[in-house]
mmCIF file of C-alpha atoms in Angstrom:
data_model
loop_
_atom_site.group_PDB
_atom_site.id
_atom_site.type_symbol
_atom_site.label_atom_id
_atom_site.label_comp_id
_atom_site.label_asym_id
_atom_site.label_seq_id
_atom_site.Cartn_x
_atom_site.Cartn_y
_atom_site.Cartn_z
ATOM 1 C CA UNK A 1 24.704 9.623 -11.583
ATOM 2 C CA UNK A 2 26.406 11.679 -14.618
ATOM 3 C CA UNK A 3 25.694 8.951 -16.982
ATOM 4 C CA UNK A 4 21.836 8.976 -15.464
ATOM 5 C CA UNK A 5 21.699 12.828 -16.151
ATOM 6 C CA UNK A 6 22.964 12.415 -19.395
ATOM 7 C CA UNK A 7 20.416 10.062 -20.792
ATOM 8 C CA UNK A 8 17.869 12.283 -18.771
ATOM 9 C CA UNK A 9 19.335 15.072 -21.086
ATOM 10 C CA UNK A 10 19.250 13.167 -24.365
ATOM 11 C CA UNK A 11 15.598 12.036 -23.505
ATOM 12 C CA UNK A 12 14.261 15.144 -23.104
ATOM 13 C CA UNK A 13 15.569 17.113 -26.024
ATOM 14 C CA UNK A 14 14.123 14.258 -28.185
ATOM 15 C CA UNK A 15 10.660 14.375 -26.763
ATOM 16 C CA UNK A 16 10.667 17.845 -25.949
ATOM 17 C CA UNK A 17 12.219 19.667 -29.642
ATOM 18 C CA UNK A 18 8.723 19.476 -31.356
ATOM 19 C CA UNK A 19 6.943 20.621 -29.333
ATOM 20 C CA UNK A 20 6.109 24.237 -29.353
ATOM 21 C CA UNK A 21 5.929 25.711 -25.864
ATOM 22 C CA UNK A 22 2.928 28.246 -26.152
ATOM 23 C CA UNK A 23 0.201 29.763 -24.877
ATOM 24 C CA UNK A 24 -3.276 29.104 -26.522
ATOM 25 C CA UNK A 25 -2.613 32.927 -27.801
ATOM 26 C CA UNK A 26 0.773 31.756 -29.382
ATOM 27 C CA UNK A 27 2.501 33.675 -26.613
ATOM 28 C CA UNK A 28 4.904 31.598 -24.496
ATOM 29 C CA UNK A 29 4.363 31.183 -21.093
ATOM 30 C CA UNK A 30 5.548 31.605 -18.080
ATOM 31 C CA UNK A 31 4.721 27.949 -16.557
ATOM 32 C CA UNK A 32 6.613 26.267 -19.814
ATOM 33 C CA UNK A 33 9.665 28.598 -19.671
ATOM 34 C CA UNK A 34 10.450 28.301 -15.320
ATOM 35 C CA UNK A 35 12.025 25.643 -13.350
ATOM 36 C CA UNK A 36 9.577 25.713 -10.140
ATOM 37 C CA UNK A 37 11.075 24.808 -6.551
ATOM 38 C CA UNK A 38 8.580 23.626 -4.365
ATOM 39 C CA UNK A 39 9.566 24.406 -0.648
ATOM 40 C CA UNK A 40 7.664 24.413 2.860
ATOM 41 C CA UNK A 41 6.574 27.049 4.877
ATOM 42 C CA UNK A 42 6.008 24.849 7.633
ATOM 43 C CA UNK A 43 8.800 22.267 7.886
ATOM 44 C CA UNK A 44 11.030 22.960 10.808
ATOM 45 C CA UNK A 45 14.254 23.005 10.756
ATOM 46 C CA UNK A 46 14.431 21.605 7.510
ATOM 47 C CA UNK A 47 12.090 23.566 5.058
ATOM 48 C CA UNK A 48 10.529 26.221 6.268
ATOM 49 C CA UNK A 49 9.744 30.201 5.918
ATOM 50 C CA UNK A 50 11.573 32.977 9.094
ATOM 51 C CA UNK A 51 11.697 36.557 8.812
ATOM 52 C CA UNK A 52 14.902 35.785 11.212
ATOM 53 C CA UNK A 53 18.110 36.990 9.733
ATOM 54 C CA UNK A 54 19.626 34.252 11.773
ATOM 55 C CA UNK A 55 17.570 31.574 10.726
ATOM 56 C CA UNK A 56 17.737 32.708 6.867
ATOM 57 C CA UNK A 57 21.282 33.986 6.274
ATOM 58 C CA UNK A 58 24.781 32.069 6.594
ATOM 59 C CA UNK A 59 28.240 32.801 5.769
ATOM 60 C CA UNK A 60 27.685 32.095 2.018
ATOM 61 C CA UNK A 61 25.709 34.252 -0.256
ATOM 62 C CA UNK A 62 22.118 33.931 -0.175
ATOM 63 C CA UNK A 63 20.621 31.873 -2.889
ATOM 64 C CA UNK A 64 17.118 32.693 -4.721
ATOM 65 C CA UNK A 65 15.244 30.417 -1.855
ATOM 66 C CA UNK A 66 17.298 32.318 1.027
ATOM 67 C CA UNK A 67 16.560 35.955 -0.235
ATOM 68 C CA UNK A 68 12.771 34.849 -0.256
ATOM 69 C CA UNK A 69 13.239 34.021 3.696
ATOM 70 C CA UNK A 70 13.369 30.166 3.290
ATOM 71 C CA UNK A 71 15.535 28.355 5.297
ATOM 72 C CA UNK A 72 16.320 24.977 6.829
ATOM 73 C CA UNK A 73 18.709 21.946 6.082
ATOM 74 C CA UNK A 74 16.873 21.190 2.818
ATOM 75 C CA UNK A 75 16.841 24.257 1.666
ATOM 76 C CA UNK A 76 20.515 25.477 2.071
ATOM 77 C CA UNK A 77 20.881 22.058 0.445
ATOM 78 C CA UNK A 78 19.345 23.371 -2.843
ATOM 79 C CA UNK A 79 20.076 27.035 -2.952
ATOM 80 C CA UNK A 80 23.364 25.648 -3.306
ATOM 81 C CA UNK A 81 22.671 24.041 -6.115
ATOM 82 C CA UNK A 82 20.671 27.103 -7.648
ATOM 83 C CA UNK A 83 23.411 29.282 -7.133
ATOM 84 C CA UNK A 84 25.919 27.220 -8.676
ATOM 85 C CA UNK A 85 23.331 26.875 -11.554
ATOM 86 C CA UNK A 86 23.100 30.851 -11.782
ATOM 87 C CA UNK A 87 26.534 31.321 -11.623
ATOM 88 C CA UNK A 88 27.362 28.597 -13.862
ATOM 89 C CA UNK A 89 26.262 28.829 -17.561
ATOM 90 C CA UNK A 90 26.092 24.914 -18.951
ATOM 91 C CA UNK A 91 26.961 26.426 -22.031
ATOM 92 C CA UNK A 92 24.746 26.818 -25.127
ATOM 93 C CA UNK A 93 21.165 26.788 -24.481
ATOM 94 C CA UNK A 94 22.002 26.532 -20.585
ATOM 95 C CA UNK A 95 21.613 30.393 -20.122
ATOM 96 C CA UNK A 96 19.878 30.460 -15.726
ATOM 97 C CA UNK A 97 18.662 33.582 -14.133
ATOM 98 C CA UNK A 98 16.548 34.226 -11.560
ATOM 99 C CA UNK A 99 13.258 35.112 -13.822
ATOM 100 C CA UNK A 100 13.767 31.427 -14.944
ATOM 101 C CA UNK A 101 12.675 30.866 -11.262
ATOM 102 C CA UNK A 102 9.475 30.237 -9.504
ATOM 103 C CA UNK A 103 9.436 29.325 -5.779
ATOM 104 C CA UNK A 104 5.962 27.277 -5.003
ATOM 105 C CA UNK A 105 4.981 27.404 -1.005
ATOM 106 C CA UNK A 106 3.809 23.825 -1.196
ATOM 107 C CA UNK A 107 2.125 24.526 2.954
ATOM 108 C CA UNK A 108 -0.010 27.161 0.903
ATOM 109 C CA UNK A 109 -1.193 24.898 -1.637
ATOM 110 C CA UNK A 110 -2.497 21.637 0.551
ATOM 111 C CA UNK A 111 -4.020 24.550 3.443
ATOM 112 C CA UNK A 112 -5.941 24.590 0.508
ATOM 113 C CA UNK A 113 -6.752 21.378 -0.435
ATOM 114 C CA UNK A 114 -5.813 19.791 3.137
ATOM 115 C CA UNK A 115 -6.750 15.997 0.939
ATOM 116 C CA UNK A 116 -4.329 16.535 -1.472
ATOM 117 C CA UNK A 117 -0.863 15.115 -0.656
ATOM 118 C CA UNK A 118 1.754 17.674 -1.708
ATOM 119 C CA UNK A 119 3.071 14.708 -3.873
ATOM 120 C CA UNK A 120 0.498 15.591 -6.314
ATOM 121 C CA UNK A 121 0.983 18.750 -7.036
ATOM 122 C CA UNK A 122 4.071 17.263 -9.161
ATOM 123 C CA UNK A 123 4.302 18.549 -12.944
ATOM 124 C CA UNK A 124 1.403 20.562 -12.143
ATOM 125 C CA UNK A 125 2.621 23.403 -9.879
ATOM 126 C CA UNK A 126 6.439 22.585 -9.099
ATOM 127 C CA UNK A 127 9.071 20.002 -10.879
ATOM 128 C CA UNK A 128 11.819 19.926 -7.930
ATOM 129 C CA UNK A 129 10.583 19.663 -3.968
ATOM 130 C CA UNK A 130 13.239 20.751 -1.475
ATOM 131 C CA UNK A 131 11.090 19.396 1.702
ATOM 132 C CA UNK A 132 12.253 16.483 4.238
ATOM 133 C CA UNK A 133 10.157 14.001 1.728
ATOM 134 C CA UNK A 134 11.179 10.135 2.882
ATOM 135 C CA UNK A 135 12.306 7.647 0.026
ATOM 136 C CA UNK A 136 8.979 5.182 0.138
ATOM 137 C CA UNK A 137 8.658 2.947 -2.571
ATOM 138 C CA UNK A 138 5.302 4.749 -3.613
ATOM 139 C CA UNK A 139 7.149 7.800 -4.055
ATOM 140 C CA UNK A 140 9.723 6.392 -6.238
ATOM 141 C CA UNK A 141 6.918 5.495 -8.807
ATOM 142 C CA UNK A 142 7.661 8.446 -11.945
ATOM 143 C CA UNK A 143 10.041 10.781 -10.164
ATOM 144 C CA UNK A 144 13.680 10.555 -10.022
ATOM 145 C CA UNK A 145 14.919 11.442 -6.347
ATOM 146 C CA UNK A 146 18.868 12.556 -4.998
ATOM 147 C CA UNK A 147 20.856 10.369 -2.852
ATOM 148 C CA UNK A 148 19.786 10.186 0.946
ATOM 149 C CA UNK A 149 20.671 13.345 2.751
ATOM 150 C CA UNK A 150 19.077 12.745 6.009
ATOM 151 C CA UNK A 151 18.330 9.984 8.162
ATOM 152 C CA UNK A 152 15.555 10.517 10.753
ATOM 153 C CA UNK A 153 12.389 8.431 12.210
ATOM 154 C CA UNK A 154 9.324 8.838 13.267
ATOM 155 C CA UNK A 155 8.994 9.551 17.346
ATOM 156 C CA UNK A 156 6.573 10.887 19.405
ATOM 157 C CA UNK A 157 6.716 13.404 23.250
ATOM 158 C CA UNK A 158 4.669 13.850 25.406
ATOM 159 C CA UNK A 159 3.521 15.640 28.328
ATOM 160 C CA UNK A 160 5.539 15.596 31.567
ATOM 161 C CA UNK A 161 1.398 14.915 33.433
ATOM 162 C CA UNK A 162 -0.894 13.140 32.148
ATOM 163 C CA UNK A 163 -4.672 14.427 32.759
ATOM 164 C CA UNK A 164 -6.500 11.474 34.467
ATOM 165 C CA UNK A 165 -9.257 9.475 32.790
ATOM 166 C CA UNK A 166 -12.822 9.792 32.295
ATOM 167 C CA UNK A 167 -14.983 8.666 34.319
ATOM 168 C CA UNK A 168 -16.159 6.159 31.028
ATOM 169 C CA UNK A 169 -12.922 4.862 30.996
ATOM 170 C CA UNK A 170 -11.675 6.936 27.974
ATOM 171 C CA UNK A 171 -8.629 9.311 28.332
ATOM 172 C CA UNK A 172 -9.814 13.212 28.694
ATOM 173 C CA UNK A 173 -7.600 14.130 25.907
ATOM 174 C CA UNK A 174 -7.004 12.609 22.049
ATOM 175 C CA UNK A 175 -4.208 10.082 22.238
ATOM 176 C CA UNK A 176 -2.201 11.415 19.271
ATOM 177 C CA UNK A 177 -1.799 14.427 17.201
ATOM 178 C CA UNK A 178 -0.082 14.226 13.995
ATOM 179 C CA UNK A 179 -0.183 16.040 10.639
ATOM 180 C CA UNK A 180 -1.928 14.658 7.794
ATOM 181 C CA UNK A 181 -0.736 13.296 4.592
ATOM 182 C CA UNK A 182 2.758 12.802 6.189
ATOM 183 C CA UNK A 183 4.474 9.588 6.846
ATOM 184 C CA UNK A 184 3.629 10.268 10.425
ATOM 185 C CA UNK A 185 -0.307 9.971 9.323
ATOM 186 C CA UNK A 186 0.193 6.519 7.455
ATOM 187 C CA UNK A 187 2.719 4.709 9.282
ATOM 188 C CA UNK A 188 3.429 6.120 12.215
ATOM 189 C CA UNK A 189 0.515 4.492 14.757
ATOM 190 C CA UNK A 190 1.290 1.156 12.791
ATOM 191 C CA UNK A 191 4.803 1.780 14.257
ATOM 192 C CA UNK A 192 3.899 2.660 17.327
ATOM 193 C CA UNK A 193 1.865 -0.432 17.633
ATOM 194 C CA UNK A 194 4.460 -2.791 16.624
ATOM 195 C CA UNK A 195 6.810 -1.503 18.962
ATOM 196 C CA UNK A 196 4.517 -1.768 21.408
ATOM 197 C CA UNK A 197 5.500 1.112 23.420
ATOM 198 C CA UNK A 198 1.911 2.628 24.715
ATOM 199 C CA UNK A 199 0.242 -1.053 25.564
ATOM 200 C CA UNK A 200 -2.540 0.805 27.451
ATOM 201 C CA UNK A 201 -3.582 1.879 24.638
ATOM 202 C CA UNK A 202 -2.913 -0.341 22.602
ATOM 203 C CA UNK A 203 -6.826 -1.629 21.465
ATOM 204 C CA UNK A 204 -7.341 2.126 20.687
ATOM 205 C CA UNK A 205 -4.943 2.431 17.859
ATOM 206 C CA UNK A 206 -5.856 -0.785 16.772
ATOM 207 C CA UNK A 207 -9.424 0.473 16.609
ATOM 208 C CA UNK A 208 -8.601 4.215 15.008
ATOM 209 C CA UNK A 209 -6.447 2.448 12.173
ATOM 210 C CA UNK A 210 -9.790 -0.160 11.994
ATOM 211 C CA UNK A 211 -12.132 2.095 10.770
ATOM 212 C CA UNK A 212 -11.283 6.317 12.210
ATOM 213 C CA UNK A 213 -13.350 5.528 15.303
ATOM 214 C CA UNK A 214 -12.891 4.007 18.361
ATOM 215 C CA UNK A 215 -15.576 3.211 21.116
ATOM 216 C CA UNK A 216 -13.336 2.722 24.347
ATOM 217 C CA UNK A 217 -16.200 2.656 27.159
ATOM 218 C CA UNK A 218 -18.742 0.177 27.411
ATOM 219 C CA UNK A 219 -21.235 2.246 25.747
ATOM 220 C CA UNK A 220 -21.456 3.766 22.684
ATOM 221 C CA UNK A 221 -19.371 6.742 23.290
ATOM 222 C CA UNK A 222 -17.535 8.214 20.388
ATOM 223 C CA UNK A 223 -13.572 8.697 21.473
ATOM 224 C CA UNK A 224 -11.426 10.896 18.985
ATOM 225 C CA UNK A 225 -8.013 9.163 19.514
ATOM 226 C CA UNK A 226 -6.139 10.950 16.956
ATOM 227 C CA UNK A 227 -6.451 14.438 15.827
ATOM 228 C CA UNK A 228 -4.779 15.282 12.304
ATOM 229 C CA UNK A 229 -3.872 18.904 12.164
ATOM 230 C CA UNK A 230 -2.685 20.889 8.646
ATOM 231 C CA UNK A 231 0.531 21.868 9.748
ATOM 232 C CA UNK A 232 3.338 21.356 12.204
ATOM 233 C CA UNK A 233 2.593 24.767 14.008
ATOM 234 C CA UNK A 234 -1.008 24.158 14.826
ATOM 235 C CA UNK A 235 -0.076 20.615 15.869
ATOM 236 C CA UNK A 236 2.305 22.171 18.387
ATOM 237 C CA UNK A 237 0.985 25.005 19.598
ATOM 238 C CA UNK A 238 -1.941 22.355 20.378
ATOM 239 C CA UNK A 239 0.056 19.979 21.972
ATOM 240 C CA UNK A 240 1.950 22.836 24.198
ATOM 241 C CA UNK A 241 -1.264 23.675 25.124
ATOM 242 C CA UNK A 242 -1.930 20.379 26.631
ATOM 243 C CA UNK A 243 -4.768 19.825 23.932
ATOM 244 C CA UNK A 244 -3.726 15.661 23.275
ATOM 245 C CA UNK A 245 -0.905 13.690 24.896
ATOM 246 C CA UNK A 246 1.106 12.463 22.550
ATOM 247 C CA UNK A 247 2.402 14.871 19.568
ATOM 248 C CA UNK A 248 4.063 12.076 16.554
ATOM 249 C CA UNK A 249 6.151 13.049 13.528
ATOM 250 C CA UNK A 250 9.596 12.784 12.176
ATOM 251 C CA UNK A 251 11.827 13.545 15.351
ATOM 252 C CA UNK A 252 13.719 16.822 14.698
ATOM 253 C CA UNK A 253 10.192 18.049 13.831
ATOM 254 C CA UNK A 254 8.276 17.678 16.228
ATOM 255 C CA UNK A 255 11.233 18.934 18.702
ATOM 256 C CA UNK A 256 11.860 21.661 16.747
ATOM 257 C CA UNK A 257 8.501 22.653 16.662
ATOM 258 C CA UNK A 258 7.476 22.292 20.024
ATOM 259 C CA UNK A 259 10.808 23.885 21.310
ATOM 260 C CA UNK A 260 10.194 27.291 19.413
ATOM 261 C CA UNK A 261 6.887 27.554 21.322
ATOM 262 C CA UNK A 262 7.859 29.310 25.053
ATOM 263 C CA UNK A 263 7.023 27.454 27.557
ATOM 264 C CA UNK A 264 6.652 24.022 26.232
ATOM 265 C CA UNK A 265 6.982 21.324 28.647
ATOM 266 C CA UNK A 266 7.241 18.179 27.452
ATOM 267 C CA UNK A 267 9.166 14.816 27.607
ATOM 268 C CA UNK A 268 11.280 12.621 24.865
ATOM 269 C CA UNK A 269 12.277 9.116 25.515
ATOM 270 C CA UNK A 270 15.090 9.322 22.712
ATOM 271 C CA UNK A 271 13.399 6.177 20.594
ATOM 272 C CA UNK A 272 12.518 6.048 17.119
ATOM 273 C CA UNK A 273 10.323 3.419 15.521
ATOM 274 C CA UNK A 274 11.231 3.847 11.837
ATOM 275 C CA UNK A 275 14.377 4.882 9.557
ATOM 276 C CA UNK A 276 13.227 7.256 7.512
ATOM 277 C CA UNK A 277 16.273 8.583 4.826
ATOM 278 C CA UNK A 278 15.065 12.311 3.492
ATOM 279 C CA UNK A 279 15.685 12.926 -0.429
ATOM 280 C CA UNK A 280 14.846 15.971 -2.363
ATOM 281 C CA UNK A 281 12.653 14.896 -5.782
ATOM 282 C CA UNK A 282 11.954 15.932 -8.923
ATOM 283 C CA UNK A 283 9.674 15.188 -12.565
ATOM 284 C CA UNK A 284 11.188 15.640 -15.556
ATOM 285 C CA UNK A 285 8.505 17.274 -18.054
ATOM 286 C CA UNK A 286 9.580 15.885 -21.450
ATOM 287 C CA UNK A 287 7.077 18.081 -23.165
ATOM 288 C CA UNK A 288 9.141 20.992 -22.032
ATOM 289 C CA UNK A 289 12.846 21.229 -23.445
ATOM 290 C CA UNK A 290 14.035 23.690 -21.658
ATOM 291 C CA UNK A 291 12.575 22.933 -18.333
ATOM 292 C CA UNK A 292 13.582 19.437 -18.557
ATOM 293 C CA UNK A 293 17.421 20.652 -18.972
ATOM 294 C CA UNK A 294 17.068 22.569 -16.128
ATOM 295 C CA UNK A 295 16.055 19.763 -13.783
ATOM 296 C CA UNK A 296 18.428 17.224 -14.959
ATOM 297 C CA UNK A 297 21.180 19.866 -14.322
ATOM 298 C CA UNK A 298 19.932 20.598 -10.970
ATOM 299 C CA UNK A 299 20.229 17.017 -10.346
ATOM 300 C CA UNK A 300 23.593 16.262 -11.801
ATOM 301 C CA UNK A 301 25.224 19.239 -9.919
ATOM 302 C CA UNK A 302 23.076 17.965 -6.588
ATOM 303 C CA UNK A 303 25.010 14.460 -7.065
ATOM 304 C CA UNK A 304 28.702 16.058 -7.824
ATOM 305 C CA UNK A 305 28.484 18.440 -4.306
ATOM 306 C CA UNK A 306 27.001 15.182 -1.861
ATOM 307 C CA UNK A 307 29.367 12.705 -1.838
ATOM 308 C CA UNK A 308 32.925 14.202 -1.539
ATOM 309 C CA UNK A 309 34.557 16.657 1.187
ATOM 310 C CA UNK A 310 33.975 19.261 1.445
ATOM 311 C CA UNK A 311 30.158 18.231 1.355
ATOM 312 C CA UNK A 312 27.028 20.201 1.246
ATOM 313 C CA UNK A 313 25.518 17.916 3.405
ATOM 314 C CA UNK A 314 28.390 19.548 6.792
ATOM 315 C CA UNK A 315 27.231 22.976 5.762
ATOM 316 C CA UNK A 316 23.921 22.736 5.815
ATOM 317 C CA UNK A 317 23.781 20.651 9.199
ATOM 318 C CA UNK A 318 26.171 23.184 10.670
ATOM 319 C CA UNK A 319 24.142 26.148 9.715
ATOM 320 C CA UNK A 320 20.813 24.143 10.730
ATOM 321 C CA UNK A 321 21.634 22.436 14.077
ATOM 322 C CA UNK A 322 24.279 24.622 15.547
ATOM 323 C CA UNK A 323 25.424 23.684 18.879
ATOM 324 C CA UNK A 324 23.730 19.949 17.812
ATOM 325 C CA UNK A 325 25.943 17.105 17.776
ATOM 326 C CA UNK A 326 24.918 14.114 15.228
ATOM 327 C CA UNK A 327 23.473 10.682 16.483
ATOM 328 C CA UNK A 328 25.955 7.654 15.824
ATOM 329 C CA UNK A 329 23.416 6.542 13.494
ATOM 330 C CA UNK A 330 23.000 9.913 11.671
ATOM 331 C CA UNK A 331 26.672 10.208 11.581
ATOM 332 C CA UNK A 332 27.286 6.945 10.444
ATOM 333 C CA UNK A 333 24.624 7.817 7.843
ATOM 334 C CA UNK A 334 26.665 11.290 6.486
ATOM 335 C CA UNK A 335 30.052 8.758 6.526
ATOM 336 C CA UNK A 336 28.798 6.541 4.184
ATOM 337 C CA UNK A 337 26.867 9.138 1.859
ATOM 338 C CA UNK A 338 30.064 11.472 2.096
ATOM 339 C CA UNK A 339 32.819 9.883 3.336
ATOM 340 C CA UNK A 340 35.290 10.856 5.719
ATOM 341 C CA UNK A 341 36.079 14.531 6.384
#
């Protein structure tokens, strides 16, 4: 990982040294002189934004993410390496403060734009994204990403009742509510399906992934069988309310979510139907010298503080999930990223 940094380094002082970071007025600018974090507002537990001292604040010092109220596994995870990069100099022409900052609500941004993935917004309004973002191969494609630093899966609860059916035949309620432009939304009802583990509804999925629409009485009824929301919260406080039966997503978010709702009743059969391994990613922007170092040193310092004891990775589970013991599989997971305690 060093000697990747390194070349990063090399590459981007090449490509970036003539070019003159300025405004169309001559004046720099702020976008070509910031390294931009972009975090969630909507992620729980693992990026997300509390006005909850106990949420936000740990026995460390607060990093630049912490003191703006962002919290969550991935985001202790890199305020770690922010503050070591503030209180660390990397010498000549390494000089980090805080105005070098700029913390992007990525939740914000695709509220407004719900077609956009968050993906996108790469290079053009953030360069690092401290989210629960699963390694796909699509996402690989020009970004350079951290080790694994989670291991999770896509799952689904449900209610404790289901309403009974229509009198057409269709359920009263959507099947599934998800959030869009997640892994959830693209292969999560293929999972689902393959695992075969709602076979009554099995030709409704199949229909829904077909073509959006599915037509499950005799006539031509429209049935909505899944219902995207925007964010985690409305999906939720939806779901609590007994709006759809099934509420899928990465498992410690949809838990988490529907737990901090009062009142939520709802079962969990425990399964998962992927393995999903959470990275953080980032874009280099060779046009940009300076911003470019910055990234690459966030990365190299992200790399030395994973893999060896004591590890990032235990304090920021430990201040996330207290009281939560790890999975076999998720501890397994840590053991081989970090080895033994």
């Amino acid at each position: 990982m060093r000697d990747f940094c390194t070349l990063v380094l090399a590459a981007a002082l090449i490509a970036g040294t003539a070019i003159a970071q300025t405004s169309q007025t001559g004046e720099p600018t702020a976008r070509d002189s910031v390294l931009r974090i972009g975090v969630r507002s909507d992620a729980r537990p693992f990026s997300y934004r509390s006005e909850r001292n106990f949420d936000v604040l740990t026995a460390a010092t607060p990093g630049p993410l912490a003191n703006r109220k962002y919290t969550g596994f991935m985001i202790k995870i890199c305020d770690a390496v922010l503050t070591d990069m503030l209180v660390n100099p990397a010498g000549e022409g390494g000089r980090f403060t805080n105005r070098d900052l700029r913390i992007v609500d990525v939740d914000e941004l695709v509220m407004k734009n719900p077609e956009k993935s968050r993906f996108e917004y790469f290079g053009e309004e953030f360069d690092i994204l401290c989210d629960p973002a699963t390694i796909t191969n699509d996402r690989r494609s020009g970004l350079i990403l951290s080790p694994p630093l989670f291991l999770s899966g896509i799952s689904f609860i449900d209610l404790p009742e289901l309403p009974k059916p229509r009198q057409d035949g269709c359920p009263s309620l959507p099947l599934v509510g998800l959030v869009g432009n997640t892994t959830a939304a693209q292969t999560g009802i293929r999972a689902v399906l393959e695992a075969d583990e709602l076979p009554r509804y099995n030709a409704l999925l199949v229909d829904y992934l077909n073509d959006g629409k599915t037509n499950c009485a005799k006539e031509e009824i429209e049935y909505e069988a899944v219902r995207i929301f925007a964010s985690h919260s409305e999906a939720a406080e939806a779901f609590c309310d007994r709006e759809y039966y099934y509420y899928l997503g990465d498992h410690e978010i949809i838990t988490a979510n529907a737990r901090l709702i009062p009142g939520c009743d709802f079962e969990h059969s425990g399964r998962t139907f992927t393995t999903d391994r959470y990275a953080i990613f980032g874009q280099i922007d060779y046009q940009n010298t300076e911003r470019a170092l910055h990234v690459a040193r966030f990365f190299e310092i992200l790399s030395q503080k994973v893999p060896f004891s004591p590890s990032i990775l235990d304090t920021a589970f430990s201040d996330t999930f207290i009281g939560t013991e790890k999975s076999r599989a998720l501890e397994l997971f840590f053991w081989s990223v970090r080895g033994s305690k």
